[in-house]
PDB file of C-alpha atoms in Angstrom:
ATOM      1  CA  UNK A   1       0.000   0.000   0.000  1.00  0.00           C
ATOM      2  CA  UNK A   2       1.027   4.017  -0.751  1.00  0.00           C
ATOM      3  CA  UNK A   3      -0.796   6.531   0.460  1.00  0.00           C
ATOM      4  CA  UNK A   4       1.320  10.208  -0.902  1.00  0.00           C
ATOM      5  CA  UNK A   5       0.058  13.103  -2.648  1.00  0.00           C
ATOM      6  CA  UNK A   6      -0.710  13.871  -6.392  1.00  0.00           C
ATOM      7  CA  UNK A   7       2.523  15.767  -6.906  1.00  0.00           C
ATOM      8  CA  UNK A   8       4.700  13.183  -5.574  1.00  0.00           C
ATOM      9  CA  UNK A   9       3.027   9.913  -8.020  1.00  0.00           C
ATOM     10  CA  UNK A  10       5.443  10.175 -10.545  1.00  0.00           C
ATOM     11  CA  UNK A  11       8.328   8.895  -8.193  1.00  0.00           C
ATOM     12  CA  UNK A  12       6.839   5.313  -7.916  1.00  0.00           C
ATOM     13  CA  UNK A  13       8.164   4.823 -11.334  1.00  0.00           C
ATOM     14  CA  UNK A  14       7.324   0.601 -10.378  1.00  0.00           C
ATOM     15  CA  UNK A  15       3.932   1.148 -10.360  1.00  0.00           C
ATOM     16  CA  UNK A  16       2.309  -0.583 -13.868  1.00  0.00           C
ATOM     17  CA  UNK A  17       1.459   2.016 -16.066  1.00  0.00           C
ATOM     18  CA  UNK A  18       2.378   4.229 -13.968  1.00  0.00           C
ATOM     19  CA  UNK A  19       3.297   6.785 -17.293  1.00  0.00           C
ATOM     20  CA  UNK A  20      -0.239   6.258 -18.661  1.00  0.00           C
ATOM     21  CA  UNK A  21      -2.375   7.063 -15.668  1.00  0.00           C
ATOM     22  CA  UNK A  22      -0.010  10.434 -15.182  1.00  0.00           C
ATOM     23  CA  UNK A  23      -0.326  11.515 -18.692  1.00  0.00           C
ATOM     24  CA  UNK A  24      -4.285  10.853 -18.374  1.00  0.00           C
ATOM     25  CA  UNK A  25      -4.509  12.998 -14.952  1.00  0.00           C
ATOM     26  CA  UNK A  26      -2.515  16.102 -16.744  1.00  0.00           C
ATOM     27  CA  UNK A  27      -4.387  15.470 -20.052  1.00  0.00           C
ATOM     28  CA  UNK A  28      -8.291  15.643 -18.607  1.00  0.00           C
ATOM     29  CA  UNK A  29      -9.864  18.020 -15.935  1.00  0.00           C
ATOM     30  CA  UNK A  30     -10.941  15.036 -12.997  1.00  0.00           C
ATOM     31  CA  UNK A  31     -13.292  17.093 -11.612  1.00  0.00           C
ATOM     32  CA  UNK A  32     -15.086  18.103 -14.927  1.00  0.00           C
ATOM     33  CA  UNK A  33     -15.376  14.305 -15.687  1.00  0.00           C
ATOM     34  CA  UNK A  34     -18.720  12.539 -15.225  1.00  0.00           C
ATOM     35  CA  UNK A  35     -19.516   9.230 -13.080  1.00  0.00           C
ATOM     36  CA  UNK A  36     -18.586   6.382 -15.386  1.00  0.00           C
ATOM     37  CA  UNK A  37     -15.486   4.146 -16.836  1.00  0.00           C
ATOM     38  CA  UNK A  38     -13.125   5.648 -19.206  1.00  0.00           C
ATOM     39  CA  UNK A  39     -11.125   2.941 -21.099  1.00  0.00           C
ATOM     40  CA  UNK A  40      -7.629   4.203 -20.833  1.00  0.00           C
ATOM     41  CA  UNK A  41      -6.067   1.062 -22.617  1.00  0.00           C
ATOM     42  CA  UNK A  42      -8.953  -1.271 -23.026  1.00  0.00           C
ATOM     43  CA  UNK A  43      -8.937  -4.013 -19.814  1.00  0.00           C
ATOM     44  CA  UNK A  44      -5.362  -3.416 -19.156  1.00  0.00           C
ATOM     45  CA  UNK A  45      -5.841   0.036 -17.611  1.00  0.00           C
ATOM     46  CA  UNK A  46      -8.849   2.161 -17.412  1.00  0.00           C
ATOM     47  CA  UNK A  47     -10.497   4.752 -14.857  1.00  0.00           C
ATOM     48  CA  UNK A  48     -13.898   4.734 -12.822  1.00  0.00           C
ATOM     49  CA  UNK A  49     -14.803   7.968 -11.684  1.00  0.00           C
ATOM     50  CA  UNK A  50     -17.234   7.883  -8.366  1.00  0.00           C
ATOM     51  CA  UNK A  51     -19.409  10.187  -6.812  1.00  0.00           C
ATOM     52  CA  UNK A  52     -20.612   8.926  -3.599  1.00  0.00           C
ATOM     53  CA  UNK A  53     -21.819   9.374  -0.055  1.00  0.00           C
ATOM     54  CA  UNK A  54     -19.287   7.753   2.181  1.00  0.00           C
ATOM     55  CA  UNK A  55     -20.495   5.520   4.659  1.00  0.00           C
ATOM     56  CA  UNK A  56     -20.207   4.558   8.978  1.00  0.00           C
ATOM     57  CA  UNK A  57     -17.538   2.540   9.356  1.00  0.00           C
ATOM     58  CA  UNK A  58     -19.199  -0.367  11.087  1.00  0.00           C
ATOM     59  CA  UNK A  59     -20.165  -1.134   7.654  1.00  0.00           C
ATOM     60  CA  UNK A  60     -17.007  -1.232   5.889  1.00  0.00           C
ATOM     61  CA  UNK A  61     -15.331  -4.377   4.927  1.00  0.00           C
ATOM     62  CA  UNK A  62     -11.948  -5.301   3.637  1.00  0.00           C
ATOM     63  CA  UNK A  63     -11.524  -6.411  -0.243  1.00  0.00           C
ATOM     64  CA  UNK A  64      -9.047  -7.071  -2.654  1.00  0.00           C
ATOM     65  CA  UNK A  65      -8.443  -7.895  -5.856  1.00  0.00           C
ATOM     66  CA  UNK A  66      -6.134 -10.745  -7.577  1.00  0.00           C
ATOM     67  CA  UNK A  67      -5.722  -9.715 -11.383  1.00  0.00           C
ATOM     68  CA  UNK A  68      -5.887  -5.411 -11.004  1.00  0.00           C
ATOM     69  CA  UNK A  69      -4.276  -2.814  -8.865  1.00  0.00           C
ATOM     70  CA  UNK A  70      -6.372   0.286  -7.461  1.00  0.00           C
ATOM     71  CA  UNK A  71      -4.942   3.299  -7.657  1.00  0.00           C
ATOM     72  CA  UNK A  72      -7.743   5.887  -6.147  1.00  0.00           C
ATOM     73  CA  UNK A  73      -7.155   9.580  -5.929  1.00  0.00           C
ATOM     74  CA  UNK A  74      -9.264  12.161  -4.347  1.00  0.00           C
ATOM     75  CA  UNK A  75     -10.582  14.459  -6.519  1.00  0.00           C
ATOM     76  CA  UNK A  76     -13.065  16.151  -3.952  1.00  0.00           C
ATOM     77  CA  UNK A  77     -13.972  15.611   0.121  1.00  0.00           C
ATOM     78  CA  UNK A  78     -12.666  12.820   2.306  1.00  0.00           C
ATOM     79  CA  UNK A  79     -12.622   9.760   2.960  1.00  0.00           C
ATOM     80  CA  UNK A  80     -11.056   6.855   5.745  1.00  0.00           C
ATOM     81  CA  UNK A  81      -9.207   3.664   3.500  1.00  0.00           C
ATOM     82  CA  UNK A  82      -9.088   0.940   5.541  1.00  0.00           C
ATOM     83  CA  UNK A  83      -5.654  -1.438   5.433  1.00  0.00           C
ATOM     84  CA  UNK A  84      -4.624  -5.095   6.291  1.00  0.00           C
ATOM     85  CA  UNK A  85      -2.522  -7.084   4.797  1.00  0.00           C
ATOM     86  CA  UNK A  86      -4.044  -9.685   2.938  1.00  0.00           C
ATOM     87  CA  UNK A  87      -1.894 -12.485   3.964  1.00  0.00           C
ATOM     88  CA  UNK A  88      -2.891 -11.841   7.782  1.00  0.00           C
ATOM     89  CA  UNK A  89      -6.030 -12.662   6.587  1.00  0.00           C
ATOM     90  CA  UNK A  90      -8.430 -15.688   7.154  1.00  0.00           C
ATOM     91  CA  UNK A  91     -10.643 -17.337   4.143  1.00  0.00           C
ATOM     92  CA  UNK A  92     -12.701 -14.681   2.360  1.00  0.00           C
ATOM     93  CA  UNK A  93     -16.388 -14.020   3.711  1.00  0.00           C
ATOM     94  CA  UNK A  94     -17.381 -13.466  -0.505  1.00  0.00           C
ATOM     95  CA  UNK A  95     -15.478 -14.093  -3.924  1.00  0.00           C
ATOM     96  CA  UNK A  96     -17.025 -12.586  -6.739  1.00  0.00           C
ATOM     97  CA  UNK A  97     -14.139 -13.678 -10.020  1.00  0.00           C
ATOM     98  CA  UNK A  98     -16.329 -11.735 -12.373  1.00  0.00           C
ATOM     99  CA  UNK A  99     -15.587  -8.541 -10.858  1.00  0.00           C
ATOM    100  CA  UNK A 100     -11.906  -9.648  -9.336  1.00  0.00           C
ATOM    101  CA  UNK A 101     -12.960  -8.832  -5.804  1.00  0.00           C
ATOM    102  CA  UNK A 102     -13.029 -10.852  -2.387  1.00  0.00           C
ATOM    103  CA  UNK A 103     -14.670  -9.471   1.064  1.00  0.00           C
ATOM    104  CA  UNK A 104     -12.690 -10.388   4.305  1.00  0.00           C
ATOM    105  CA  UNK A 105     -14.707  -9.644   7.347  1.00  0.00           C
ATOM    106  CA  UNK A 106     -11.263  -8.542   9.869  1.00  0.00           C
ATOM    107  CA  UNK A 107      -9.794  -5.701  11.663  1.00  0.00           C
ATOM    108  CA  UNK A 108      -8.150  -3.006   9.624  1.00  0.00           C
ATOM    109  CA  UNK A 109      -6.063   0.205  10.545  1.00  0.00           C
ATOM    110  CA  UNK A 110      -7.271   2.938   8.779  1.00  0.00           C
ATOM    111  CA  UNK A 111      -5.573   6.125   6.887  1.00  0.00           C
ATOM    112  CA  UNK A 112      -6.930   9.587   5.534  1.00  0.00           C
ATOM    113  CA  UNK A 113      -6.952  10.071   2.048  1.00  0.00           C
ATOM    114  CA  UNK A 114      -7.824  13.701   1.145  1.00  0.00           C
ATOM    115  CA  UNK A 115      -8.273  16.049  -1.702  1.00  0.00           C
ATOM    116  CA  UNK A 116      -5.254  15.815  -3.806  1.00  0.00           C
ATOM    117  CA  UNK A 117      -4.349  12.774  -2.100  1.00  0.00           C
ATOM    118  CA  UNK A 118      -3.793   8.876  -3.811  1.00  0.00           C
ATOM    119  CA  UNK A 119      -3.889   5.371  -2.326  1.00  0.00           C
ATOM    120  CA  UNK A 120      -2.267   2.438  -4.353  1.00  0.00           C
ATOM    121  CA  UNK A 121      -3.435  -1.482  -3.404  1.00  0.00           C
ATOM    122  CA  UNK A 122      -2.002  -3.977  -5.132  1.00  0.00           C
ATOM    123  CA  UNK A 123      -2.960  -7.760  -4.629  1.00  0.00           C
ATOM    124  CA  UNK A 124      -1.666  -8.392  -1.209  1.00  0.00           C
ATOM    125  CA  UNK A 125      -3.502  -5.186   0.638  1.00  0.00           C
ATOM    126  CA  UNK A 126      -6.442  -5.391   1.415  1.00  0.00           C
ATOM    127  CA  UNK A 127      -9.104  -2.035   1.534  1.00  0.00           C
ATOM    128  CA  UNK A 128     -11.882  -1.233   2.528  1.00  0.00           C
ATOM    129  CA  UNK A 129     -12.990   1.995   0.986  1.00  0.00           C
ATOM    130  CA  UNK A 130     -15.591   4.861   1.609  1.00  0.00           C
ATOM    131  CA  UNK A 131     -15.606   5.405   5.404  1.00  0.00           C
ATOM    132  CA  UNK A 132     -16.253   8.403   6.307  1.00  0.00           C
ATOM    133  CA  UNK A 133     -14.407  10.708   8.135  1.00  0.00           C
ATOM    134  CA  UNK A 134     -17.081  12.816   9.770  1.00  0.00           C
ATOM    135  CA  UNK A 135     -15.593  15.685   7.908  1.00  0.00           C
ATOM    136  CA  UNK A 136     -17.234  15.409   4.718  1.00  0.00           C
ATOM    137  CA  UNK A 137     -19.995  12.662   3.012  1.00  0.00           C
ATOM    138  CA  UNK A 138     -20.215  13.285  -0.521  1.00  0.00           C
ATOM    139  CA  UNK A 139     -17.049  12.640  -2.245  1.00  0.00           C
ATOM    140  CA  UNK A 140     -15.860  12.212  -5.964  1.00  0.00           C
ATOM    141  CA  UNK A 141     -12.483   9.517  -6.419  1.00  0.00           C
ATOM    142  CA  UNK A 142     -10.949   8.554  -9.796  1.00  0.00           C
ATOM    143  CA  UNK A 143      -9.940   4.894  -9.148  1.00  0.00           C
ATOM    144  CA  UNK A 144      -7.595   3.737 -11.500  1.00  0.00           C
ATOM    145  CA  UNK A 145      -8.058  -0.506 -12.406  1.00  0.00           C
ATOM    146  CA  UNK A 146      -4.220  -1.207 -13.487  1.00  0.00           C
ATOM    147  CA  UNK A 147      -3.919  -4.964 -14.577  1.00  0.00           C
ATOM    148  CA  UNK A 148      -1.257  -6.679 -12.951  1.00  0.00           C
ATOM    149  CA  UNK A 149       0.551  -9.049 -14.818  1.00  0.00           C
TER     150      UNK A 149
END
């Protein structure tokens, strides 16, 4: 997991793609951008752009994903990311292969991601997205789906 801000993403040069989903962010205004996916590179790498109330974190639960990498970035409010390392993990609670996700019911240490701020999970983190931070409910995140190979 990497949590950093926007103007530091271009020194994780190891991240997949990483050249891609920086010329796409200085390319297009996020915040002008509808709710929707924007095929980037077809399956390999493409965006989702959310708007969405975030939610109590009682209901949160931890997922991951085996074939894609998220990299999310906060285009507007707040929002608490939930962490644990997958391998900690017991069996998952859900698998849904069609949509590369599986829900772990566990403890998780949470982090802040803010305006201007990015999170990067690969395979081994689990996340549980959308908490909310009391600060702010509505929020709008371009999550990046990078396909790990």
């Amino acid at each position: 997991m990497i949590t950093d801000r926007i103007e530091y993403l271009e020194t994780y040069k190891s991240i997949p793609a990483l050249e891609q989903v920086t010329d796409f962010i200085k390319s297009h205004d996020l915040t002008a951008l509808p709710e929707g996916r924007y095929d980037i590179a077809g399956d390999k790498l493409f965006l989702n752009i959310q708007v969405y109330e975030t939610k109590d974190p009682a209901k949160a639960r931890l997922e991951a994903h085996d074939r894609y990498i998220d990299l999310q970035l906060m285009i507007e409010g707040e929002e608490i990311i939930g962490y644990a390392p997958r391998a900690g993990l017991s069996e998952p609670t859900e698998i849904q292969p069609e949509n590369d996700i599986s829900f772990y019911d566990a403890a998780f240490d949470g982090c802040l991601l803010k305006k201007s701020m990015f999170g990067v999970y690969f395979p081994q983190d689990a996340h549980a997205p959308c908490i909310s931070s009391d600060k702010t409910r509505l929020v709008k995140k371009a999550v990046f789906k990078i396909l790990y190979e």
